[in-house]
Coordinates of C-alpha atoms and ligand atoms in Angstrom, one line a residue:
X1 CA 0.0 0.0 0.0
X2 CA 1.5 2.9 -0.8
X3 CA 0.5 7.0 -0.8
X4 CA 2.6 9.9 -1.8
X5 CA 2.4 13.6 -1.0
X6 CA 4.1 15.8 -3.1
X7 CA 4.0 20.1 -2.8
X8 CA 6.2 22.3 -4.6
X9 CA 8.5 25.6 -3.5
X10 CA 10.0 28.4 -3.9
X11 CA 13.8 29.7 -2.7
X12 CA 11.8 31.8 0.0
X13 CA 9.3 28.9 1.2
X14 CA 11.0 25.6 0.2
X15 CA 9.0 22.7 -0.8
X16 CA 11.0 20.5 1.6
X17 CA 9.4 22.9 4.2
X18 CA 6.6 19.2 3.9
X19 CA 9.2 18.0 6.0
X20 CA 8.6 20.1 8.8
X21 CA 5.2 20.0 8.7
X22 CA 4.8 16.0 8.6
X23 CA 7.3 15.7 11.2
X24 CA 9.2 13.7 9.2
X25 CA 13.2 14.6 8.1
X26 CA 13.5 14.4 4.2
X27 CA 17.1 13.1 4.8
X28 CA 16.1 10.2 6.7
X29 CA 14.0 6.9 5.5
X30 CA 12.2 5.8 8.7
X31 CA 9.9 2.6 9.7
X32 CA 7.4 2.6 12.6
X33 CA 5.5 0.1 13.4
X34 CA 1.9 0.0 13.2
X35 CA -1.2 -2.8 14.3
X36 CA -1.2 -4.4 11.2
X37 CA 2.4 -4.1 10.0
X38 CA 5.3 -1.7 9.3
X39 CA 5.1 1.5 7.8
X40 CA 8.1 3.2 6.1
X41 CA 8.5 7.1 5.4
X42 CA 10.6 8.2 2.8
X43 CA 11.0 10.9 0.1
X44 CA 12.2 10.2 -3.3
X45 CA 12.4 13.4 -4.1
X46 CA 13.4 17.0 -2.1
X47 CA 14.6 20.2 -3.4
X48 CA 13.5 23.3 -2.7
X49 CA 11.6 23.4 -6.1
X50 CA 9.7 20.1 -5.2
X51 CA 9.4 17.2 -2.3
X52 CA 7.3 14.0 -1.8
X53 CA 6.9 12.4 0.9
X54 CA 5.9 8.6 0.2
X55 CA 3.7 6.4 2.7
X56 CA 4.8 2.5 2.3
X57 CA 2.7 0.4 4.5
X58 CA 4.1 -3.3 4.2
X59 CA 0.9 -5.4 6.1
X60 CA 1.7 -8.7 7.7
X61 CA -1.3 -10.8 5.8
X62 CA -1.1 -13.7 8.6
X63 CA -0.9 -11.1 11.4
X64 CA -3.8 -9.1 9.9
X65 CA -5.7 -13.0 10.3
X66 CA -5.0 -13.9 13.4
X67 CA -6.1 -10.5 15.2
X68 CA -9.4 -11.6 15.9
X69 CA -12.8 -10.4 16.0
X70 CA -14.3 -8.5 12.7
X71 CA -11.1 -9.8 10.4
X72 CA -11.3 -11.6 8.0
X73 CA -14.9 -12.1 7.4
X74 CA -17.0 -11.2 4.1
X75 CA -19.5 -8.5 4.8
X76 CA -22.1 -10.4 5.4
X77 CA -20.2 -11.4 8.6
X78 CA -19.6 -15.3 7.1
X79 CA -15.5 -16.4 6.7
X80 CA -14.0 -16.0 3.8
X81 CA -12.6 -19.3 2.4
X82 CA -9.8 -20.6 4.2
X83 CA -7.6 -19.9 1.5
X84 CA -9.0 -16.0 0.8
X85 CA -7.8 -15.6 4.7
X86 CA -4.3 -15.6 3.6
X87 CA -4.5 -15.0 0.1
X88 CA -5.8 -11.6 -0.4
X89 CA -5.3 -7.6 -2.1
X90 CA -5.0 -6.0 1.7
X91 CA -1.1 -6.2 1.3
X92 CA -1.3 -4.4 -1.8
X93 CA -4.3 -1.7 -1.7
X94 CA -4.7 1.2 0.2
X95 CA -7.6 0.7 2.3
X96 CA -8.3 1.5 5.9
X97 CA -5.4 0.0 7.1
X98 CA -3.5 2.7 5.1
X99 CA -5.3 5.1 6.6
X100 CA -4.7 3.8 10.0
X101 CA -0.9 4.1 9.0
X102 CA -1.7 7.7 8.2
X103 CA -3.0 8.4 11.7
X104 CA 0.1 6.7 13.8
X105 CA 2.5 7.9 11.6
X106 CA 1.3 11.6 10.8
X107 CA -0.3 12.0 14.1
X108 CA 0.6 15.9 14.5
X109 CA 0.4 16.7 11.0
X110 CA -3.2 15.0 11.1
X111 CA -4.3 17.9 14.2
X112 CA -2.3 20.3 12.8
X113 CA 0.4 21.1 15.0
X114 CA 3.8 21.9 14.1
X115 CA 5.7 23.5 16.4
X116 CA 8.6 24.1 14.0
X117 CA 6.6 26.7 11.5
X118 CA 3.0 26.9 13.5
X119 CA 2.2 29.9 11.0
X120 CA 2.8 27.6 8.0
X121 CA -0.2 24.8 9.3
X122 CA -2.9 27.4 9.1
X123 CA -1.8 28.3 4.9
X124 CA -3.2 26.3 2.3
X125 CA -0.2 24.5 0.4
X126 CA 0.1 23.1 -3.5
X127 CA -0.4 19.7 -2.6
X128 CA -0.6 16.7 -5.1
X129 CA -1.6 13.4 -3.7
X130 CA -1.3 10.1 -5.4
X131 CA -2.8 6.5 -4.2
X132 CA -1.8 4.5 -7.7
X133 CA -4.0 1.3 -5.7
X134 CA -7.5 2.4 -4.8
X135 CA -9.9 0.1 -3.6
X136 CA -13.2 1.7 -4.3
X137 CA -16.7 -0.1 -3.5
X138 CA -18.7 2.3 -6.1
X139 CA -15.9 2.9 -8.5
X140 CA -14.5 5.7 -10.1
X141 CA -17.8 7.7 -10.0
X142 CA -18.7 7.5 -6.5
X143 CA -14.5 7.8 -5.7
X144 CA -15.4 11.8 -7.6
X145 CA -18.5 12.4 -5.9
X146 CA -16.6 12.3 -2.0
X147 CA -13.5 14.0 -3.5
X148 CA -14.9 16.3 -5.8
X149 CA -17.1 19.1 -3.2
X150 CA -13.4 18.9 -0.8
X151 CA -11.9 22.3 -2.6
X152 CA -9.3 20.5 -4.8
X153 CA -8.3 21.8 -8.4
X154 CA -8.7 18.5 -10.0
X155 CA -9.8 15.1 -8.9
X156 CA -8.0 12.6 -11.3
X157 CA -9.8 8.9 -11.0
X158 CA -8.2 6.2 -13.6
X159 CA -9.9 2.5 -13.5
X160 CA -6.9 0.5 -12.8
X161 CA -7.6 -2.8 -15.9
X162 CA -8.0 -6.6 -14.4
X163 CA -5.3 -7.3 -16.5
X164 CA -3.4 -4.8 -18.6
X165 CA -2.7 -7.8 -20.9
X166 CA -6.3 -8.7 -21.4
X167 CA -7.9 -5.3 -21.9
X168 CA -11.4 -7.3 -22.3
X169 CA -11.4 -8.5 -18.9
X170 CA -12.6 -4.8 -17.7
X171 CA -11.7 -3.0 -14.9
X172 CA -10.4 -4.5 -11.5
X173 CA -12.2 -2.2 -7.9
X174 CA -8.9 -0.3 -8.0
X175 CA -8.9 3.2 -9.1
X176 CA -5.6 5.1 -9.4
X177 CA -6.5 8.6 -7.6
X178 CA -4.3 12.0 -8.0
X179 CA -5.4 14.9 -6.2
X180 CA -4.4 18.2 -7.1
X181 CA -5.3 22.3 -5.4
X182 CA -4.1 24.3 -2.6
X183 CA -5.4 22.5 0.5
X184 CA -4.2 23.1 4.2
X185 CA -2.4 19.6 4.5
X186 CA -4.0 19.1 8.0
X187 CA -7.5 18.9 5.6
X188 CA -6.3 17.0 3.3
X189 CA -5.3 14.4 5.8
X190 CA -7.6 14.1 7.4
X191 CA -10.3 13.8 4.0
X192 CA -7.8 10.8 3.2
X193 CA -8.3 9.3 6.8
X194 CA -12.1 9.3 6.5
X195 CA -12.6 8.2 2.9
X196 CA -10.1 5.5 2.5
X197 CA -12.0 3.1 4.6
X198 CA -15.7 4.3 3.1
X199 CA -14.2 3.3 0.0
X200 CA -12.6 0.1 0.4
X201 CA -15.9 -0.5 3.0
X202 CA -14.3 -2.9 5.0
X203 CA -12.9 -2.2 7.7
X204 CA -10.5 -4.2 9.5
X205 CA -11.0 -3.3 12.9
X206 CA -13.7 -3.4 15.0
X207 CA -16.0 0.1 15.4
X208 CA -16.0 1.0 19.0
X209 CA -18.1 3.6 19.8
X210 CA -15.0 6.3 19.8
X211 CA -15.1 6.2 16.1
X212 CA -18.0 8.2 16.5
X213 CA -15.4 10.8 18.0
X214 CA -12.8 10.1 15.3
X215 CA -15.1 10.5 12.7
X216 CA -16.3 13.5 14.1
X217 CA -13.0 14.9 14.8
X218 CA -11.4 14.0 11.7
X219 CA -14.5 15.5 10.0
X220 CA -14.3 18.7 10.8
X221 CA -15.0 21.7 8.6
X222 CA -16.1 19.5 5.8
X223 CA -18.4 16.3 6.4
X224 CA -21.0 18.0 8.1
X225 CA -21.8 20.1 4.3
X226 CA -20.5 17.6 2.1
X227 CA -23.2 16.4 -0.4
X228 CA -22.6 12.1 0.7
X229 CA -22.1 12.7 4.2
X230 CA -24.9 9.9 5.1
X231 CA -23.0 7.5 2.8
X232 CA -19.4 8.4 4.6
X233 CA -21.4 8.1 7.7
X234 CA -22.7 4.8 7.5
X235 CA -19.6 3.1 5.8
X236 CA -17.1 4.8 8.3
X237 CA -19.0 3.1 11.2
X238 CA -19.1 -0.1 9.4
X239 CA -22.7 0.3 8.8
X240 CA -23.8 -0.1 12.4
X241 CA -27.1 2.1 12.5
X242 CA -27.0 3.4 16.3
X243 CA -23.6 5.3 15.6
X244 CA -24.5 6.3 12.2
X245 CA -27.5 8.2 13.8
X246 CA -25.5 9.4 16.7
X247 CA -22.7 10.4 14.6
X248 CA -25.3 11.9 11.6
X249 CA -27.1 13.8 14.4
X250 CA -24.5 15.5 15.7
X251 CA -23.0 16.7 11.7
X252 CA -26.4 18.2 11.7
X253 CA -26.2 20.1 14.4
X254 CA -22.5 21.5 13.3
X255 CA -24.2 22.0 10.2
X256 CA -26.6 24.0 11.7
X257 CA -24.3 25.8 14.0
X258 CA -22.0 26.5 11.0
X259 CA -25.2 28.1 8.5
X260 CA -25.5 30.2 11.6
X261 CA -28.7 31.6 10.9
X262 CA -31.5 30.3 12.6
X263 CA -33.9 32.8 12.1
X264 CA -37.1 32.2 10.7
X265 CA -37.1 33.2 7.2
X266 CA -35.3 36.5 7.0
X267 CA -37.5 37.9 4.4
X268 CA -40.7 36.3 5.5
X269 CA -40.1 38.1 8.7
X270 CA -39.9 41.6 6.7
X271 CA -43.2 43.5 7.3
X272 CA -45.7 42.6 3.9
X273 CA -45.9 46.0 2.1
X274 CA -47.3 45.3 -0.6
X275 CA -50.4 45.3 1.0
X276 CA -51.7 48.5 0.5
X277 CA -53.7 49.0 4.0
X278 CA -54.5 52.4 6.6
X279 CA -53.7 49.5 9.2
X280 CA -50.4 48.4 10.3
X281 CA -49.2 45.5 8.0
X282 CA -49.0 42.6 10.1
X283 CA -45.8 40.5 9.3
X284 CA -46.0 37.4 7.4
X285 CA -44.9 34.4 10.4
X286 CA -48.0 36.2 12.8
X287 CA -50.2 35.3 9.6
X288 CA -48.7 31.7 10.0
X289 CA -49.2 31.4 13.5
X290 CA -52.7 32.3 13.5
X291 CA -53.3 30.2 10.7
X292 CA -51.7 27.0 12.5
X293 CA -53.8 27.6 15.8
X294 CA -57.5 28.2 13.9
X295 CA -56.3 24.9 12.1
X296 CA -55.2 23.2 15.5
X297 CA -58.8 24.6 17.6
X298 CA -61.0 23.0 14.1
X299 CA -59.2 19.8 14.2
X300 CA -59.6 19.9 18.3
X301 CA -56.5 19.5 19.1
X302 CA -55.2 19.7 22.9
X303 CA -52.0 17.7 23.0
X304 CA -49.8 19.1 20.1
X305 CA -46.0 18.6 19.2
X306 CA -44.1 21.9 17.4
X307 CA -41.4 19.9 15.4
X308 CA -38.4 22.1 14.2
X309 CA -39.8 24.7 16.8
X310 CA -36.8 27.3 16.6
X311 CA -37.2 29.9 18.9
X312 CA -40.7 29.0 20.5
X313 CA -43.0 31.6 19.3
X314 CA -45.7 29.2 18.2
X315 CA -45.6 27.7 21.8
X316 CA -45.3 30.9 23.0
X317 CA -48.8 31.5 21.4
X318 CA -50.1 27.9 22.2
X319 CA -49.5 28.7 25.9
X320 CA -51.7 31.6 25.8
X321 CA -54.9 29.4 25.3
X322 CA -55.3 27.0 27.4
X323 CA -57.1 24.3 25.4
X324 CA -53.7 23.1 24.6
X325 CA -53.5 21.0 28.0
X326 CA -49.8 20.0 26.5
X327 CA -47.2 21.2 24.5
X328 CA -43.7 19.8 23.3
X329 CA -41.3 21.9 21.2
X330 CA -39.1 19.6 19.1
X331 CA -35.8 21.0 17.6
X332 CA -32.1 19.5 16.4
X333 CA -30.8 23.0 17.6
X334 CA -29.5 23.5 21.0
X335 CA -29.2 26.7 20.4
X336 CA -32.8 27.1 19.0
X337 CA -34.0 25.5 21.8
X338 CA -31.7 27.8 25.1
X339 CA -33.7 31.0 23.2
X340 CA -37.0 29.3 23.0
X341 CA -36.2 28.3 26.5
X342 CA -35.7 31.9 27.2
X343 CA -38.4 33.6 25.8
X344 CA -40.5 31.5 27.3
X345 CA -39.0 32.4 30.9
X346 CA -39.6 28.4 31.7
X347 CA -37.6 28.8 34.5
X348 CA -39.6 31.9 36.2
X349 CA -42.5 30.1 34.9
X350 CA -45.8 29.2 37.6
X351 CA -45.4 25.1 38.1
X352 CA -49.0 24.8 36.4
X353 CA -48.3 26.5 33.7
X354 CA -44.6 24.4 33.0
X355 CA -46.6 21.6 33.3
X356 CA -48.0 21.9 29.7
X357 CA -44.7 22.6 28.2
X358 CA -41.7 20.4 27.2
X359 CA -38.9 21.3 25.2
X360 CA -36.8 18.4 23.9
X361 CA -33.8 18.0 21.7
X362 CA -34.6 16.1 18.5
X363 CA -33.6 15.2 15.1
X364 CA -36.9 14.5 12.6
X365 CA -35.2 12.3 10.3
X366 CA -35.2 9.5 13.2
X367 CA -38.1 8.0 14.4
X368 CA -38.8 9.2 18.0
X369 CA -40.9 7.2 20.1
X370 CA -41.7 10.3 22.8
X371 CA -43.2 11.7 19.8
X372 CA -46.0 8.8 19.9
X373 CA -50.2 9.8 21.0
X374 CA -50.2 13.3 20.2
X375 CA -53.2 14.8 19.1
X376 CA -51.4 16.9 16.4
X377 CA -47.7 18.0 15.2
X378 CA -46.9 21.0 14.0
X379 CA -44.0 21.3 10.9
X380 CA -44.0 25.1 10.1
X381 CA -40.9 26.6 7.6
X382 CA -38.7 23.2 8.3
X383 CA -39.1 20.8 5.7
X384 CA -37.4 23.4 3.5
X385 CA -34.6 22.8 5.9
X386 CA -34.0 19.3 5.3
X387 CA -31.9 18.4 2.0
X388 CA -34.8 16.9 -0.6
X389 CA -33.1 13.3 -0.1
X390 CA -33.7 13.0 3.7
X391 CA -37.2 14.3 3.4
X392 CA -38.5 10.4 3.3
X393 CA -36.8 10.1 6.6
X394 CA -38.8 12.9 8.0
X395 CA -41.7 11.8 6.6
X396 CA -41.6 8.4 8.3
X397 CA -40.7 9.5 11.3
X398 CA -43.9 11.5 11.4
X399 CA -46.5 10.1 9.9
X400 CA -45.7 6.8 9.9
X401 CA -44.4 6.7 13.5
X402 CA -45.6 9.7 15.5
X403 CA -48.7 9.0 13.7
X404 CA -50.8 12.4 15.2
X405 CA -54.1 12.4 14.2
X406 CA -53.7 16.0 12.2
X407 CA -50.0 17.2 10.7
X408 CA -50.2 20.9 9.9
X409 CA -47.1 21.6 7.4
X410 CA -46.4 25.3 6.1
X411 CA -43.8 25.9 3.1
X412 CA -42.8 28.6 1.1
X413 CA -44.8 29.1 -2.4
X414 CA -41.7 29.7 -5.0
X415 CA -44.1 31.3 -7.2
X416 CA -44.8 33.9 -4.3
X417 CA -40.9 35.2 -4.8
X418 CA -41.4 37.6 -7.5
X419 CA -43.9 39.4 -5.5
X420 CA -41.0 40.4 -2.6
X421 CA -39.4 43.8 -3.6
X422 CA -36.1 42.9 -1.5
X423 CA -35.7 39.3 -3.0
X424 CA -33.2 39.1 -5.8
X425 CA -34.7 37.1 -8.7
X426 CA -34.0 33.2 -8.7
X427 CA -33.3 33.4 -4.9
X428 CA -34.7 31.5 -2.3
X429 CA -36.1 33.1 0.9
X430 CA -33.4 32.0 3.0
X431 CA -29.7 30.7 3.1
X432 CA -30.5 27.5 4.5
X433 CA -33.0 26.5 2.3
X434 CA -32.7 23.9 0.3
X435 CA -35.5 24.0 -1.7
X436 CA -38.9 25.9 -2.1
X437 CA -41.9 24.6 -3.9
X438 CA -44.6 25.8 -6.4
X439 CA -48.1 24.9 -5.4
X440 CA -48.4 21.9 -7.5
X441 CA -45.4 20.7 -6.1
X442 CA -46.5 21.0 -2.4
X443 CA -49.6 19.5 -3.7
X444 CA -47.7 16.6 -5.0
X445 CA -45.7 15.7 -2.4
X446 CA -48.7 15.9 0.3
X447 CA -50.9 13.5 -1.7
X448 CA -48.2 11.1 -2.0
X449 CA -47.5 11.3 1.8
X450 CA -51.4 11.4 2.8
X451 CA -51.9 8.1 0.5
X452 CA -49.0 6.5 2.0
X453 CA -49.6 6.5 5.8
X454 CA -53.6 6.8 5.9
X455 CA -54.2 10.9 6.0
X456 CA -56.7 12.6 3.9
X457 CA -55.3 16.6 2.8
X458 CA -56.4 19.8 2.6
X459 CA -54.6 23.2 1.0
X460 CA -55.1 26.8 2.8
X461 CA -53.6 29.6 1.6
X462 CA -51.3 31.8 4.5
X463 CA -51.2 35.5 3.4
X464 CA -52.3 37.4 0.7
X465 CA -54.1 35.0 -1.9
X466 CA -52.4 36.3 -5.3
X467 CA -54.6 35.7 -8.1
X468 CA -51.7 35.0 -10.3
X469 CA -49.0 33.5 -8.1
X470 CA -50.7 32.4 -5.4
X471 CA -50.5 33.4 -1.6
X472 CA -46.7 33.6 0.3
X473 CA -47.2 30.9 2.6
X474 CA -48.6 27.6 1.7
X475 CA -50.9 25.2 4.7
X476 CA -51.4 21.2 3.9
X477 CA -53.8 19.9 7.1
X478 CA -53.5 16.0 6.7
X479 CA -55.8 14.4 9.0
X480 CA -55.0 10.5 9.9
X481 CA -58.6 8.5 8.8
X482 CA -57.0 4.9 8.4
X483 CA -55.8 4.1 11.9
X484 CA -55.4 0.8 11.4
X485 CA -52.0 0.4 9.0
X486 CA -48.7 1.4 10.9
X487 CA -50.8 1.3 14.2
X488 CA -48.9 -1.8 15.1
X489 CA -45.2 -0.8 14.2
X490 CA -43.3 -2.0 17.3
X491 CA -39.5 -1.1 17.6
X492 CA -38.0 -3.5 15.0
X493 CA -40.3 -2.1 12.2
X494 CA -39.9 1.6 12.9
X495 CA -35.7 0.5 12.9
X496 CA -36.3 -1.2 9.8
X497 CA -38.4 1.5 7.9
X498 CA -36.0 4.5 9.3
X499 CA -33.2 2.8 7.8
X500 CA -34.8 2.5 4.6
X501 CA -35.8 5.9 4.5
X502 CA -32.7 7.3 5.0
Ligands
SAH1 N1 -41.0 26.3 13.3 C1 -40.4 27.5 13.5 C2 -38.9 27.6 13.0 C3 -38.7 27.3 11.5 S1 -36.9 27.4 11.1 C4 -41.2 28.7 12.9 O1 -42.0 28.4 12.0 O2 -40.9 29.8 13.2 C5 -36.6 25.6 10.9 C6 -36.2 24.9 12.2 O3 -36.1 23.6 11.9 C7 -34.9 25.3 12.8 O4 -35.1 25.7 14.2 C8 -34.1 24.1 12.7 O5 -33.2 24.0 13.8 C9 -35.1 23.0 12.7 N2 -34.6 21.8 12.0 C10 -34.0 21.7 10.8 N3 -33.7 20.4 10.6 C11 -34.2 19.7 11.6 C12 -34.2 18.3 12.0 N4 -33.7 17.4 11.1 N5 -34.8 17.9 13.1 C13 -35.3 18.8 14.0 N6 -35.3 20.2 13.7 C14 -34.8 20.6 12.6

């Protein structure tokens, strides 16, 4: 197995500065050893114009056997043939145990320390990176969809052939992988860390929990955004579902935390002008809100979940009538959730009064079963939130899990945009949105979901009705009529089902 790192210099900044900030002497060849066999440093080439460092990992096959637990085994968790035990590609490819190699043997680089030049760590560098051996479970395409949103200049992926002699055999699951931009080497390290084990998906050690940490660690500043983070997820925890949800959870949260803004829609927010009134324009999230509690008193609701509740105004207003005997406000954000928490002056709060109100820390994309027996849920300006892929997850976790018998769900109307003075054209309504819908699309997506899980729907319009692009706001009410399918989901099926969903 074998990696190289190559930068290039100039007489003021020296290429063989890589040296320094590997923590590994250009001069010297050096061996360490590692769990699975012996690594050796060395650089075949360092000038000042250019230096590469080269990763050699030489892995003991019997050794790599014999360790036990998790080794060894096909995925399915049945031996390999005797034979395949010993006879195998790990010696050869770069897989996880490469990247294990990377971690004992660049441990400071990895964190990004380097006490030598510390102001030299923190600049991005011209790096080239080369793994000529590539395992890759989901080939050359999938190897450029994890490498290609990571900042580099070019992502080079070449099918390694079967057999160079026998061109028509096809390619072999190796891809030859150069990468090529001006990274901070601490990133790019730690990218290579993470995504040589998703790709070679099997890993050869077995996933405590503290890869949740590693992962996490390791995945700093670019998993939580990155486009396949589910799929590195998943793989890098070897597929075990309770860490991949603990570990998916928490990117969500730093993603959240990073897009900084968790506002309720910034322009939504804006008073509506455009209403041409002697009375003072009411803003658009009060039209919401009074919208969602007609709906709630007409459906007769009491007990009523707020999922994705941000900073508790709607259970601010569902405390002020006190047919709602119990309230819970749902939300992945901490920080949502401390200023909900705040407005609400819980703590200063009279003891009946806290009694109807729960706040709890959430993630809608996972089945929750404290969110079972409620009357109604509540999903106003979130599913916009939620990247279009994961919106199945979401939608199982409420309506075929929660199950409430009315889900009141408020989007954006798209078409509504033109109609805002202060919103460029072809914008969406807020940064983190990740998509907003015409009317027939809304439409669309609530029939499919009411057929699915047993709900009839209904359409109201939120704000000033627009004869030609419809009202700002758009209001599905699905009530549950068929409360017989899904009734009986017990744990394993609501595992099962989230799983599939996401
Ligand atoms: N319902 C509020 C806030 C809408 S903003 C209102 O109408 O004013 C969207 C909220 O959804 C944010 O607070 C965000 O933290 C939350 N959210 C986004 N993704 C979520 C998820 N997967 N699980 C739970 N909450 C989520």
């Amino acid at each position: 197995m074998f990696l190289t790192i190559s930068t290039t210099g100039t007489p003021e900044r020296p290429a063989t500065d890589l040296g320094f900030l590997l923590h590994k002497h250009p001069d010297r060849a050096q061996t360490f050893s590692t769990s699975h066999g012996t690594a050796h440093v060395f650089y075949p080439e360092a000038s000042a114009e250019r230096c590469t460092a080269a990763l050699l990992l030489e892995v003991d096959p019997v050794a790599l056997v014999r360790r036990g637990k998790g080794k060894g085994k096909g995925r399915g968790g049945a031996p390999d043939a005797a034979l395949a035990q010993y006879v195998n590609d790990r010696p050869y490819a770069a897989s996880s145990l490469l990247s294990v190699a990377l971690a004992t043997v660049f441990k400071s680089a990895l964190g990004g320390v380097c006490r030598a030049l510390p102001e030299r760590v923190e600049a991005p560098l011209p790096l080239r990176i080369e793994v000529p051996a590539l395992p890759a479970r989901g080939g050359a395409e999938l190897v450029r969809k994890l490498f290609g949103p990571l900042g580099w200049e070019r992502v080079e992926v070449t099918e390694v052939a079967l057999d160079e002699q026998f061109p028509e055999w096809g390619a072999s699951r190796y891809v030859r992988l150069v990468l090529e931009g001006e990274l901070r080497l601490a990133d790019a390290l730690r990218q290579l860390y993470i995504l040589l084990p998703v790709l070679d998906d099997a890993k050869h050690y077995w996933v405590a929990p503290d890869e949740v940490d590693k992962l996490l660690r390791a995945g700093e500043g670019w998993l939580a955004d990155h486009p396949e983070r589910l799929l590195i997820t998943r793989r890098y925890l070897s597929h075990r579902w309770g860490l991949t949800r603990q570990a998916d959870q928490a990117l969500e949260l730093v993603r959240l935390a990073e897009s900084d803004d968790l506002d309720v829609d910034s322009v939504d927010n804006a008073v509506d002008e455009s209403t041409d009134t002697e009375e003072k324009p009411v803003p658009l999230a009060e039209h919401r809100r009074t919208a969602i509690l007609e709906a709630l008193r007409g459906a007769g609701a009491h007990r009523v979940l707020d999922l994705g509740c941000g900073q508790g105004q709607l259970v601010q207003a569902l405390l002020k009538d006190v047919r709602f005997t119990e309230i819970v406000g749902v939300d992945v954000s901490m920080r949502a959730l401390t200023i909900a928490s705040r407005r609400l002056k819980l703590d200063r709060m009279g003891e009946r009064q806290a009694g109807r109100v729960t706040l709890q820390q959430g993630s809608l994309t996972y089945t929750d079963k404290r969110l079972k027996g409620y009357d109604a849920a509540v999903l106003s300006e979130v599913i916009e939130h939620l990247d279009l892929d994961r919106l199945p997850a979401l939608e199982y976790a409420v309506f075929g899990s929660a199950r409430p018998g009315t889900v009141l769900v408020t989007t954006p109307n798209v078409e509504y945009n033109v109609r805002w003075e202060s919103l460029p054209a072809g914008h969406v309504r807020h940064g983190d949105h990740r998509f907003e819908w015409t009317r027939a699309e809304f439409r669309e997506w609530a029939a499919k979901v009411a057929e699915r899980h047993g709900y009839t729907v209904a359409h109201l319009p939120v704000g000033p009705d627009d004869p030609e692009v419809g009202p700002p706001t758009q209001l599905a009410v699905f009530t549950l009529t068929d409360t017989g399918i899904d009734q009986k989901t017990d744990k394993s099926t609501d595992k099962k089902k989230e799983a599939e969903a996401a």
